[in-house]
PDB file of C-alpha atoms and ligand atoms in Angstrom:
ATOM      1  CA  UNK X  49     -16.437  -4.369  23.319  1.00  0.00           C
ATOM      2  CA  UNK X  50     -19.850  -4.908  21.743  1.00  0.00           C
ATOM      3  CA  UNK X  51     -20.557  -5.725  18.153  1.00  0.00           C
ATOM      4  CA  UNK X  52     -23.874  -5.177  16.519  1.00  0.00           C
ATOM      5  CA  UNK X  53     -24.064  -7.744  13.747  1.00  0.00           C
ATOM      6  CA  UNK X  54     -26.660  -9.351  11.509  1.00  0.00           C
ATOM      7  CA  UNK X  55     -27.119 -13.113  11.275  1.00  0.00           C
ATOM      8  CA  UNK X  56     -26.582 -13.109   7.502  1.00  0.00           C
ATOM      9  CA  UNK X  57     -24.550  -9.933   7.126  1.00  0.00           C
ATOM     10  CA  UNK X  58     -21.400 -10.552   5.134  1.00  0.00           C
ATOM     11  CA  UNK X  59     -19.956  -7.208   6.218  1.00  0.00           C
ATOM     12  CA  UNK X  60     -20.556  -8.001   9.877  1.00  0.00           C
ATOM     13  CA  UNK X  61     -18.961 -11.406   9.300  1.00  0.00           C
ATOM     14  CA  UNK X  62     -15.723  -9.610   8.302  1.00  0.00           C
ATOM     15  CA  UNK X  63     -15.670  -7.693  11.606  1.00  0.00           C
ATOM     16  CA  UNK X  64     -16.500 -10.868  13.530  1.00  0.00           C
ATOM     17  CA  UNK X  65     -13.626 -12.755  11.915  1.00  0.00           C
ATOM     18  CA  UNK X  66     -11.198  -9.906  12.755  1.00  0.00           C
ATOM     19  CA  UNK X  67     -12.323  -9.942  16.388  1.00  0.00           C
ATOM     20  CA  UNK X  68     -11.922 -13.741  16.557  1.00  0.00           C
ATOM     21  CA  UNK X  69      -8.556 -13.732  14.842  1.00  0.00           C
ATOM     22  CA  UNK X  70      -7.307 -11.236  17.352  1.00  0.00           C
ATOM     23  CA  UNK X  71      -8.873 -13.176  20.243  1.00  0.00           C
ATOM     24  CA  UNK X  72     -10.723 -10.121  21.498  1.00  0.00           C
ATOM     25  CA  UNK X  73     -13.520 -10.721  23.963  1.00  0.00           C
ATOM     26  CA  UNK X  74     -16.737  -9.064  22.909  1.00  0.00           C
ATOM     27  CA  UNK X  75     -20.483  -9.217  23.291  1.00  0.00           C
ATOM     28  CA  UNK X  76     -22.571  -9.786  20.196  1.00  0.00           C
ATOM     29  CA  UNK X  77     -26.037  -8.497  19.292  1.00  0.00           C
ATOM     30  CA  UNK X  78     -27.541 -10.058  16.201  1.00  0.00           C
ATOM     31  CA  UNK X  79     -30.108  -7.590  14.899  1.00  0.00           C
ATOM     32  CA  UNK X  80     -33.333  -8.919  13.357  1.00  0.00           C
ATOM     33  CA  UNK X  81     -33.535  -9.742   9.697  1.00  0.00           C
ATOM     34  CA  UNK X  82     -36.242 -11.485   7.687  1.00  0.00           C
ATOM     35  CA  UNK X  83     -36.818 -12.282   4.048  1.00  0.00           C
ATOM     36  CA  UNK X  84     -39.932 -10.205   4.112  1.00  0.00           C
ATOM     37  CA  UNK X  85     -38.866  -7.130   6.048  1.00  0.00           C
ATOM     38  CA  UNK X  86     -35.093  -7.358   5.640  1.00  0.00           C
ATOM     39  CA  UNK X  87     -33.604  -5.074   8.344  1.00  0.00           C
ATOM     40  CA  UNK X  88     -36.787  -3.053   8.952  1.00  0.00           C
ATOM     41  CA  UNK X  89     -37.394  -1.741  11.499  1.00  0.00           C
ATOM     42  CA  UNK X  90     -33.754  -1.078  12.250  1.00  0.00           C
ATOM     43  CA  UNK X  91     -32.490  -2.099  15.677  1.00  0.00           C
ATOM     44  CA  UNK X  92     -32.896   1.056  17.819  1.00  0.00           C
ATOM     45  CA  UNK X  93     -29.250   1.056  18.994  1.00  0.00           C
ATOM     46  CA  UNK X  94     -27.965   0.599  15.453  1.00  0.00           C
ATOM     47  CA  UNK X  95     -30.250   3.389  14.183  1.00  0.00           C
ATOM     48  CA  UNK X  96     -28.930   5.588  17.001  1.00  0.00           C
ATOM     49  CA  UNK X  97     -25.240   4.743  16.499  1.00  0.00           C
ATOM     50  CA  UNK X  98     -25.007   4.575  12.716  1.00  0.00           C
ATOM     51  CA  UNK X  99     -26.716   7.252  10.596  1.00  0.00           C
ATOM     52  CA  UNK X 100     -26.805   4.689   7.764  1.00  0.00           C
ATOM     53  CA  UNK X 101     -28.682   2.237   9.985  1.00  0.00           C
ATOM     54  CA  UNK X 102     -26.327  -0.548   8.964  1.00  0.00           C
ATOM     55  CA  UNK X 103     -24.468  -3.313  10.761  1.00  0.00           C
ATOM     56  CA  UNK X 104     -21.720  -3.898  11.723  1.00  0.00           C
ATOM     57  CA  UNK X 105     -21.284  -1.302  14.476  1.00  0.00           C
ATOM     58  CA  UNK X 106     -18.564  -1.679  17.080  1.00  0.00           C
ATOM     59  CA  UNK X 107     -18.856  -0.006  20.487  1.00  0.00           C
ATOM     60  CA  UNK X 108     -15.719   0.099  22.644  1.00  0.00           C
ATOM     61  CA  UNK X 109     -16.376   2.250  25.678  1.00  0.00           C
ATOM     62  CA  UNK X 110     -16.922   5.749  24.289  1.00  0.00           C
ATOM     63  CA  UNK X 111     -15.682   4.776  20.824  1.00  0.00           C
ATOM     64  CA  UNK X 112     -18.252   3.949  18.151  1.00  0.00           C
ATOM     65  CA  UNK X 113     -17.116   2.668  14.734  1.00  0.00           C
ATOM     66  CA  UNK X 114     -19.401   1.648  11.921  1.00  0.00           C
ATOM     67  CA  UNK X 115     -18.349   0.130   8.577  1.00  0.00           C
ATOM     68  CA  UNK X 116     -16.529  -3.222   8.403  1.00  0.00           C
ATOM     69  CA  UNK X 117     -13.396  -1.769   6.830  1.00  0.00           C
ATOM     70  CA  UNK X 118     -13.066   0.938   9.527  1.00  0.00           C
ATOM     71  CA  UNK X 119     -13.759  -1.582  12.281  1.00  0.00           C
ATOM     72  CA  UNK X 120     -10.904  -3.805  11.015  1.00  0.00           C
ATOM     73  CA  UNK X 121      -8.578  -0.810  10.951  1.00  0.00           C
ATOM     74  CA  UNK X 122      -9.653   0.247  14.483  1.00  0.00           C
ATOM     75  CA  UNK X 123      -9.061  -3.256  15.841  1.00  0.00           C
ATOM     76  CA  UNK X 124      -5.630  -3.377  14.231  1.00  0.00           C
ATOM     77  CA  UNK X 125      -4.598  -0.092  15.872  1.00  0.00           C
ATOM     78  CA  UNK X 126      -6.122  -1.070  19.200  1.00  0.00           C
ATOM     79  CA  UNK X 127      -4.562  -4.549  19.275  1.00  0.00           C
ATOM     80  CA  UNK X 128      -1.736  -4.723  16.701  1.00  0.00           C
ATOM     81  CA  UNK X 129      -1.000  -8.410  17.296  1.00  0.00           C
ATOM     82  CA  UNK X 130      -1.699 -10.776  15.751  1.00  0.00           C
ATOM     83  CA  UNK X 131      -1.431  -8.392  12.799  1.00  0.00           C
ATOM     84  CA  UNK X 132      -4.144  -8.366  10.118  1.00  0.00           C
ATOM     85  CA  UNK X 133      -2.404  -5.791   7.957  1.00  0.00           C
ATOM     86  CA  UNK X 134       1.030  -6.047   6.302  1.00  0.00           C
ATOM     87  CA  UNK X 135       3.711  -3.730   7.713  1.00  0.00           C
ATOM     88  CA  UNK X 136       5.381  -2.235   4.632  1.00  0.00           C
ATOM     89  CA  UNK X 137       3.414   0.524   2.959  1.00  0.00           C
ATOM     90  CA  UNK X 138       3.228  -1.015  -0.529  1.00  0.00           C
ATOM     91  CA  UNK X 139       1.908  -4.382   0.605  1.00  0.00           C
ATOM     92  CA  UNK X 140      -0.425  -2.617   3.017  1.00  0.00           C
ATOM     93  CA  UNK X 141      -1.846  -0.581   0.119  1.00  0.00           C
ATOM     94  CA  UNK X 142      -2.293  -3.844  -1.863  1.00  0.00           C
ATOM     95  CA  UNK X 143      -4.094  -5.331   1.068  1.00  0.00           C
ATOM     96  CA  UNK X 144      -6.409  -2.355   1.474  1.00  0.00           C
ATOM     97  CA  UNK X 145      -7.050  -2.221  -2.242  1.00  0.00           C
ATOM     98  CA  UNK X 146      -8.129  -5.840  -2.402  1.00  0.00           C
ATOM     99  CA  UNK X 147     -10.293  -5.521   0.666  1.00  0.00           C
ATOM    100  CA  UNK X 148     -11.979  -2.488  -0.931  1.00  0.00           C
ATOM    101  CA  UNK X 149     -12.341  -4.338  -4.252  1.00  0.00           C
ATOM    102  CA  UNK X 150     -14.080  -7.229  -2.549  1.00  0.00           C
ATOM    103  CA  UNK X 151     -16.502  -4.798  -0.861  1.00  0.00           C
ATOM    104  CA  UNK X 152     -17.104  -2.437  -3.704  1.00  0.00           C
ATOM    105  CA  UNK X 153     -16.330  -4.259  -6.966  1.00  0.00           C
ATOM    106  CA  UNK X 154     -17.200  -7.893  -6.234  1.00  0.00           C
ATOM    107  CA  UNK X 155     -20.055  -7.391  -3.796  1.00  0.00           C
ATOM    108  CA  UNK X 156     -22.413  -5.403  -6.095  1.00  0.00           C
ATOM    109  CA  UNK X 157     -22.457  -8.453  -8.403  1.00  0.00           C
ATOM    110  CA  UNK X 158     -23.072 -10.782  -5.475  1.00  0.00           C
ATOM    111  CA  UNK X 159     -25.920  -8.473  -4.382  1.00  0.00           C
ATOM    112  CA  UNK X 160     -27.429  -8.852  -7.880  1.00  0.00           C
ATOM    113  CA  UNK X 161     -27.321 -12.655  -7.389  1.00  0.00           C
ATOM    114  CA  UNK X 162     -28.817 -12.397  -3.904  1.00  0.00           C
ATOM    115  CA  UNK X 163     -31.727 -10.309  -5.270  1.00  0.00           C
ATOM    116  CA  UNK X 164     -32.141 -12.839  -8.115  1.00  0.00           C
ATOM    117  CA  UNK X 165     -31.978 -16.017  -6.051  1.00  0.00           C
ATOM    118  CA  UNK X 166     -33.034 -15.165  -2.486  1.00  0.00           C
ATOM    119  CA  UNK X 167     -35.699 -12.522  -2.498  1.00  0.00           C
ATOM    120  CA  UNK X 168     -39.191 -13.142  -3.804  1.00  0.00           C
ATOM    121  CA  UNK X 169     -39.718 -12.127  -7.426  1.00  0.00           C
ATOM    122  CA  UNK X 170     -36.060 -12.545  -8.353  1.00  0.00           C
ATOM    123  CA  UNK X 171     -35.053 -14.380 -11.551  1.00  0.00           C
ATOM    124  CA  UNK X 172     -31.875 -16.449 -11.415  1.00  0.00           C
ATOM    125  CA  UNK X 173     -31.992 -16.694 -15.206  1.00  0.00           C
ATOM    126  CA  UNK X 174     -32.204 -12.940 -15.775  1.00  0.00           C
ATOM    127  CA  UNK X 175     -29.670 -11.179 -17.977  1.00  0.00           C
ATOM    128  CA  UNK X 176     -28.469  -9.223 -14.907  1.00  0.00           C
ATOM    129  CA  UNK X 177     -27.854 -12.444 -12.954  1.00  0.00           C
ATOM    130  CA  UNK X 178     -25.964 -14.010 -15.872  1.00  0.00           C
ATOM    131  CA  UNK X 179     -23.864 -10.834 -16.282  1.00  0.00           C
ATOM    132  CA  UNK X 180     -23.052 -10.882 -12.562  1.00  0.00           C
ATOM    133  CA  UNK X 181     -21.862 -14.527 -12.771  1.00  0.00           C
ATOM    134  CA  UNK X 182     -19.667 -13.727 -15.733  1.00  0.00           C
ATOM    135  CA  UNK X 183     -18.192 -10.621 -14.081  1.00  0.00           C
ATOM    136  CA  UNK X 184     -17.400 -12.642 -10.937  1.00  0.00           C
ATOM    137  CA  UNK X 185     -15.807 -15.417 -13.035  1.00  0.00           C
ATOM    138  CA  UNK X 186     -13.418 -12.838 -14.458  1.00  0.00           C
ATOM    139  CA  UNK X 187     -12.572 -11.534 -10.962  1.00  0.00           C
ATOM    140  CA  UNK X 188     -11.857 -15.102  -9.795  1.00  0.00           C
ATOM    141  CA  UNK X 189      -9.385 -15.550 -12.674  1.00  0.00           C
ATOM    142  CA  UNK X 190      -7.738 -12.275 -11.858  1.00  0.00           C
ATOM    143  CA  UNK X 191      -7.459 -13.090  -8.136  1.00  0.00           C
ATOM    144  CA  UNK X 192      -6.053 -16.509  -8.946  1.00  0.00           C
ATOM    145  CA  UNK X 193      -3.320 -14.911 -11.054  1.00  0.00           C
ATOM    146  CA  UNK X 194      -2.552 -12.221  -8.414  1.00  0.00           C
ATOM    147  CA  UNK X 195      -2.317 -14.817  -5.703  1.00  0.00           C
ATOM    148  CA  UNK X 196       0.488 -16.546  -7.546  1.00  0.00           C
ATOM    149  CA  UNK X 197       2.221 -19.028  -5.295  1.00  0.00           C
ATOM    150  CA  UNK X 198       1.495 -17.203  -2.035  1.00  0.00           C
ATOM    151  CA  UNK X 199      -0.512 -18.905   0.706  1.00  0.00           C
ATOM    152  CA  UNK X 200      -2.435 -15.699   1.328  1.00  0.00           C
ATOM    153  CA  UNK X 201      -3.079 -12.630  -0.836  1.00  0.00           C
ATOM    154  CA  UNK X 202      -0.382 -10.492   0.829  1.00  0.00           C
ATOM    155  CA  UNK X 203       1.861 -13.368   1.940  1.00  0.00           C
ATOM    156  CA  UNK X 204       0.684 -13.509   5.556  1.00  0.00           C
ATOM    157  CA  UNK X 205      -2.999 -13.765   6.419  1.00  0.00           C
ATOM    158  CA  UNK X 206      -4.647 -10.305   6.346  1.00  0.00           C
ATOM    159  CA  UNK X 207      -7.946  -8.447   6.021  1.00  0.00           C
ATOM    160  CA  UNK X 208      -7.592  -8.842   2.241  1.00  0.00           C
ATOM    161  CA  UNK X 209      -8.131 -12.592   2.806  1.00  0.00           C
ATOM    162  CA  UNK X 210     -11.011 -11.988   5.227  1.00  0.00           C
ATOM    163  CA  UNK X 211     -13.049  -9.827   2.825  1.00  0.00           C
ATOM    164  CA  UNK X 212     -12.163 -11.813  -0.267  1.00  0.00           C
ATOM    165  CA  UNK X 213     -13.038 -15.112   1.426  1.00  0.00           C
ATOM    166  CA  UNK X 214     -16.383 -13.947   2.792  1.00  0.00           C
ATOM    167  CA  UNK X 215     -17.594 -12.765  -0.588  1.00  0.00           C
ATOM    168  CA  UNK X 216     -16.113 -15.725  -2.536  1.00  0.00           C
ATOM    169  CA  UNK X 217     -17.855 -18.096  -0.175  1.00  0.00           C
ATOM    170  CA  UNK X 218     -21.194 -16.282  -0.518  1.00  0.00           C
ATOM    171  CA  UNK X 219     -20.893 -16.054  -4.299  1.00  0.00           C
ATOM    172  CA  UNK X 220     -20.491 -19.832  -4.476  1.00  0.00           C
ATOM    173  CA  UNK X 221     -23.833 -20.278  -2.722  1.00  0.00           C
ATOM    174  CA  UNK X 222     -25.562 -17.936  -5.123  1.00  0.00           C
ATOM    175  CA  UNK X 223     -24.348 -19.392  -8.428  1.00  0.00           C
ATOM    176  CA  UNK X 224     -20.786 -18.096  -8.926  1.00  0.00           C
ATOM    177  CA  UNK X 225     -18.464 -20.820  -7.600  1.00  0.00           C
ATOM    178  CA  UNK X 226     -14.713 -20.918  -8.176  1.00  0.00           C
ATOM    179  CA  UNK X 227     -14.031 -22.863 -11.380  1.00  0.00           C
ATOM    180  CA  UNK X 228     -11.677 -25.799 -11.350  1.00  0.00           C
ATOM    181  CA  UNK X 229      -9.230 -23.757 -13.449  1.00  0.00           C
ATOM    182  CA  UNK X 230      -8.659 -21.411 -10.453  1.00  0.00           C
ATOM    183  CA  UNK X 231      -6.563 -24.012  -8.660  1.00  0.00           C
ATOM    184  CA  UNK X 232      -4.550 -21.595  -6.567  1.00  0.00           C
ATOM    185  CA  UNK X 233      -7.585 -19.661  -5.493  1.00  0.00           C
ATOM    186  CA  UNK X 234      -9.409 -22.863  -4.596  1.00  0.00           C
ATOM    187  CA  UNK X 235      -6.475 -23.948  -2.419  1.00  0.00           C
ATOM    188  CA  UNK X 236      -6.413 -20.479  -0.850  1.00  0.00           C
ATOM    189  CA  UNK X 237     -10.171 -20.692  -0.145  1.00  0.00           C
ATOM    190  CA  UNK X 238      -9.700 -24.062   1.613  1.00  0.00           C
ATOM    191  CA  UNK X 239      -6.732 -22.679   3.573  1.00  0.00           C
ATOM    192  CA  UNK X 240      -8.689 -19.647   4.770  1.00  0.00           C
ATOM    193  CA  UNK X 241     -11.786 -21.736   5.505  1.00  0.00           C
ATOM    194  CA  UNK X 242      -9.778 -23.997   7.802  1.00  0.00           C
ATOM    195  CA  UNK X 243      -8.714 -21.161  10.120  1.00  0.00           C
ATOM    196  CA  UNK X 244     -10.684 -21.612  13.386  1.00  0.00           C
ATOM    197  CA  UNK X 245     -11.943 -17.986  13.448  1.00  0.00           C
ATOM    198  CA  UNK X 246     -13.147 -18.225   9.843  1.00  0.00           C
ATOM    199  CA  UNK X 247     -14.681 -21.644  10.379  1.00  0.00           C
ATOM    200  CA  UNK X 248     -16.618 -20.434  13.417  1.00  0.00           C
ATOM    201  CA  UNK X 249     -18.156 -17.412  11.668  1.00  0.00           C
ATOM    202  CA  UNK X 250     -18.822 -19.377   8.447  1.00  0.00           C
ATOM    203  CA  UNK X 251     -20.707 -22.000  10.519  1.00  0.00           C
ATOM    204  CA  UNK X 252     -22.773 -19.227  12.108  1.00  0.00           C
ATOM    205  CA  UNK X 253     -23.636 -17.819   8.652  1.00  0.00           C
ATOM    206  CA  UNK X 254     -24.611 -21.272   7.358  1.00  0.00           C
ATOM    207  CA  UNK X 255     -26.798 -21.974  10.403  1.00  0.00           C
ATOM    208  CA  UNK X 256     -28.516 -18.589   9.989  1.00  0.00           C
ATOM    209  CA  UNK X 257     -29.029 -19.220   6.259  1.00  0.00           C
ATOM    210  CA  UNK X 258     -30.669 -22.581   6.963  1.00  0.00           C
ATOM    211  CA  UNK X 259     -32.929 -21.026   9.587  1.00  0.00           C
ATOM    212  CA  UNK X 260     -33.935 -18.257   7.161  1.00  0.00           C
ATOM    213  CA  UNK X 261     -34.773 -20.809   4.423  1.00  0.00           C
ATOM    214  CA  UNK X 262     -36.896 -22.940   6.721  1.00  0.00           C
ATOM    215  CA  UNK X 263     -38.680 -20.002   8.443  1.00  0.00           C
TER     216      UNK X 263
HETATM  217  N1  LIG A 557     -19.995  -0.531   3.830  1.00  0.00           N
HETATM  218  C1  LIG A 557     -20.641  -1.155   4.961  1.00  0.00           C
HETATM  219  C2  LIG A 557     -21.856  -1.922   4.438  1.00  0.00           C
HETATM  220  C3  LIG A 557     -22.684  -2.441   5.583  1.00  0.00           C
HETATM  221  C4  LIG A 557     -24.042  -3.022   5.098  1.00  0.00           C
HETATM  222  O1  LIG A 557     -24.393  -2.899   3.922  1.00  0.00           O
HETATM  223  N2  LIG A 557     -24.756  -3.632   6.025  1.00  0.00           N
HETATM  224  C5  LIG A 557     -26.098  -4.151   5.725  1.00  0.00           C
HETATM  225  C6  LIG A 557     -26.110  -5.630   6.137  1.00  0.00           C
HETATM  226  S1  LIG A 557     -24.969  -6.605   5.217  1.00  0.00           S
HETATM  227  C7  LIG A 557     -27.162  -3.441   6.531  1.00  0.00           C
HETATM  228  O2  LIG A 557     -27.001  -3.307   7.725  1.00  0.00           O
HETATM  229  N3  LIG A 557     -28.214  -3.007   5.869  1.00  0.00           N
HETATM  230  C8  LIG A 557     -29.269  -2.368   6.568  1.00  0.00           C
HETATM  231  C9  LIG A 557     -30.409  -2.044   5.669  1.00  0.00           C
HETATM  232  O3  LIG A 557     -30.385  -2.500   4.503  1.00  0.00           O
HETATM  233  O4  LIG A 557     -31.292  -1.360   6.101  1.00  0.00           O
HETATM  234  C10 LIG A 557     -19.653  -1.975   5.746  1.00  0.00           C
HETATM  235  O5  LIG A 557     -18.583  -2.363   5.205  1.00  0.00           O
HETATM  236  O6  LIG A 557     -19.923  -2.267   6.928  1.00  0.00           O
END
């Protein structure tokens, strides 16, 4: 298998963690990214394989899958163990819903913070950045309550934890950390961070972030 990733791509990090958790051998291509040009020009293979021009893209023989959510689902069906999705339909739906919420409800606010804090011309004190921090704070409180006493969001570790962790971790770097009041979520974050697969990919993201800052 071959994964096209991006050194700072949070979506690609989700796919990378799933591959590592399942212990699946793969080659990795990190496409170019810079503060100035972002992903332009797109990597030619990514442009060819994904009409959206985005990473991650997984190539497995003749099979091409783009989109982190679909890649995680493909990997689960290809290699069901260790499982990254719950088995019963209701918990599986809850898992998928949280993974989608992290991508589509949390991430837009994190993107607002990235634009405000990382890219030239952004204003970390803007009304939009403040609104993003306050929206994320309410999602953290909600997640903390939903987690209850469970170690992981759906009981066992799943893709809901992968996506939620990646975006929670990024949000903390961009001004929306977990408050002390979210004790259960903070313990969950530490538990997820300590998993070898997660630690490996988080270290790669941190190294890439440092390189981008000092470039
Ligand atoms: N929904 C997609 C989102 C993927 C995405 O937004 N990828 C970004 C990097 S994090 C990208 O490749 N952007 C290319 C561009 O902006 O041109 C997924 O889950 O994989």
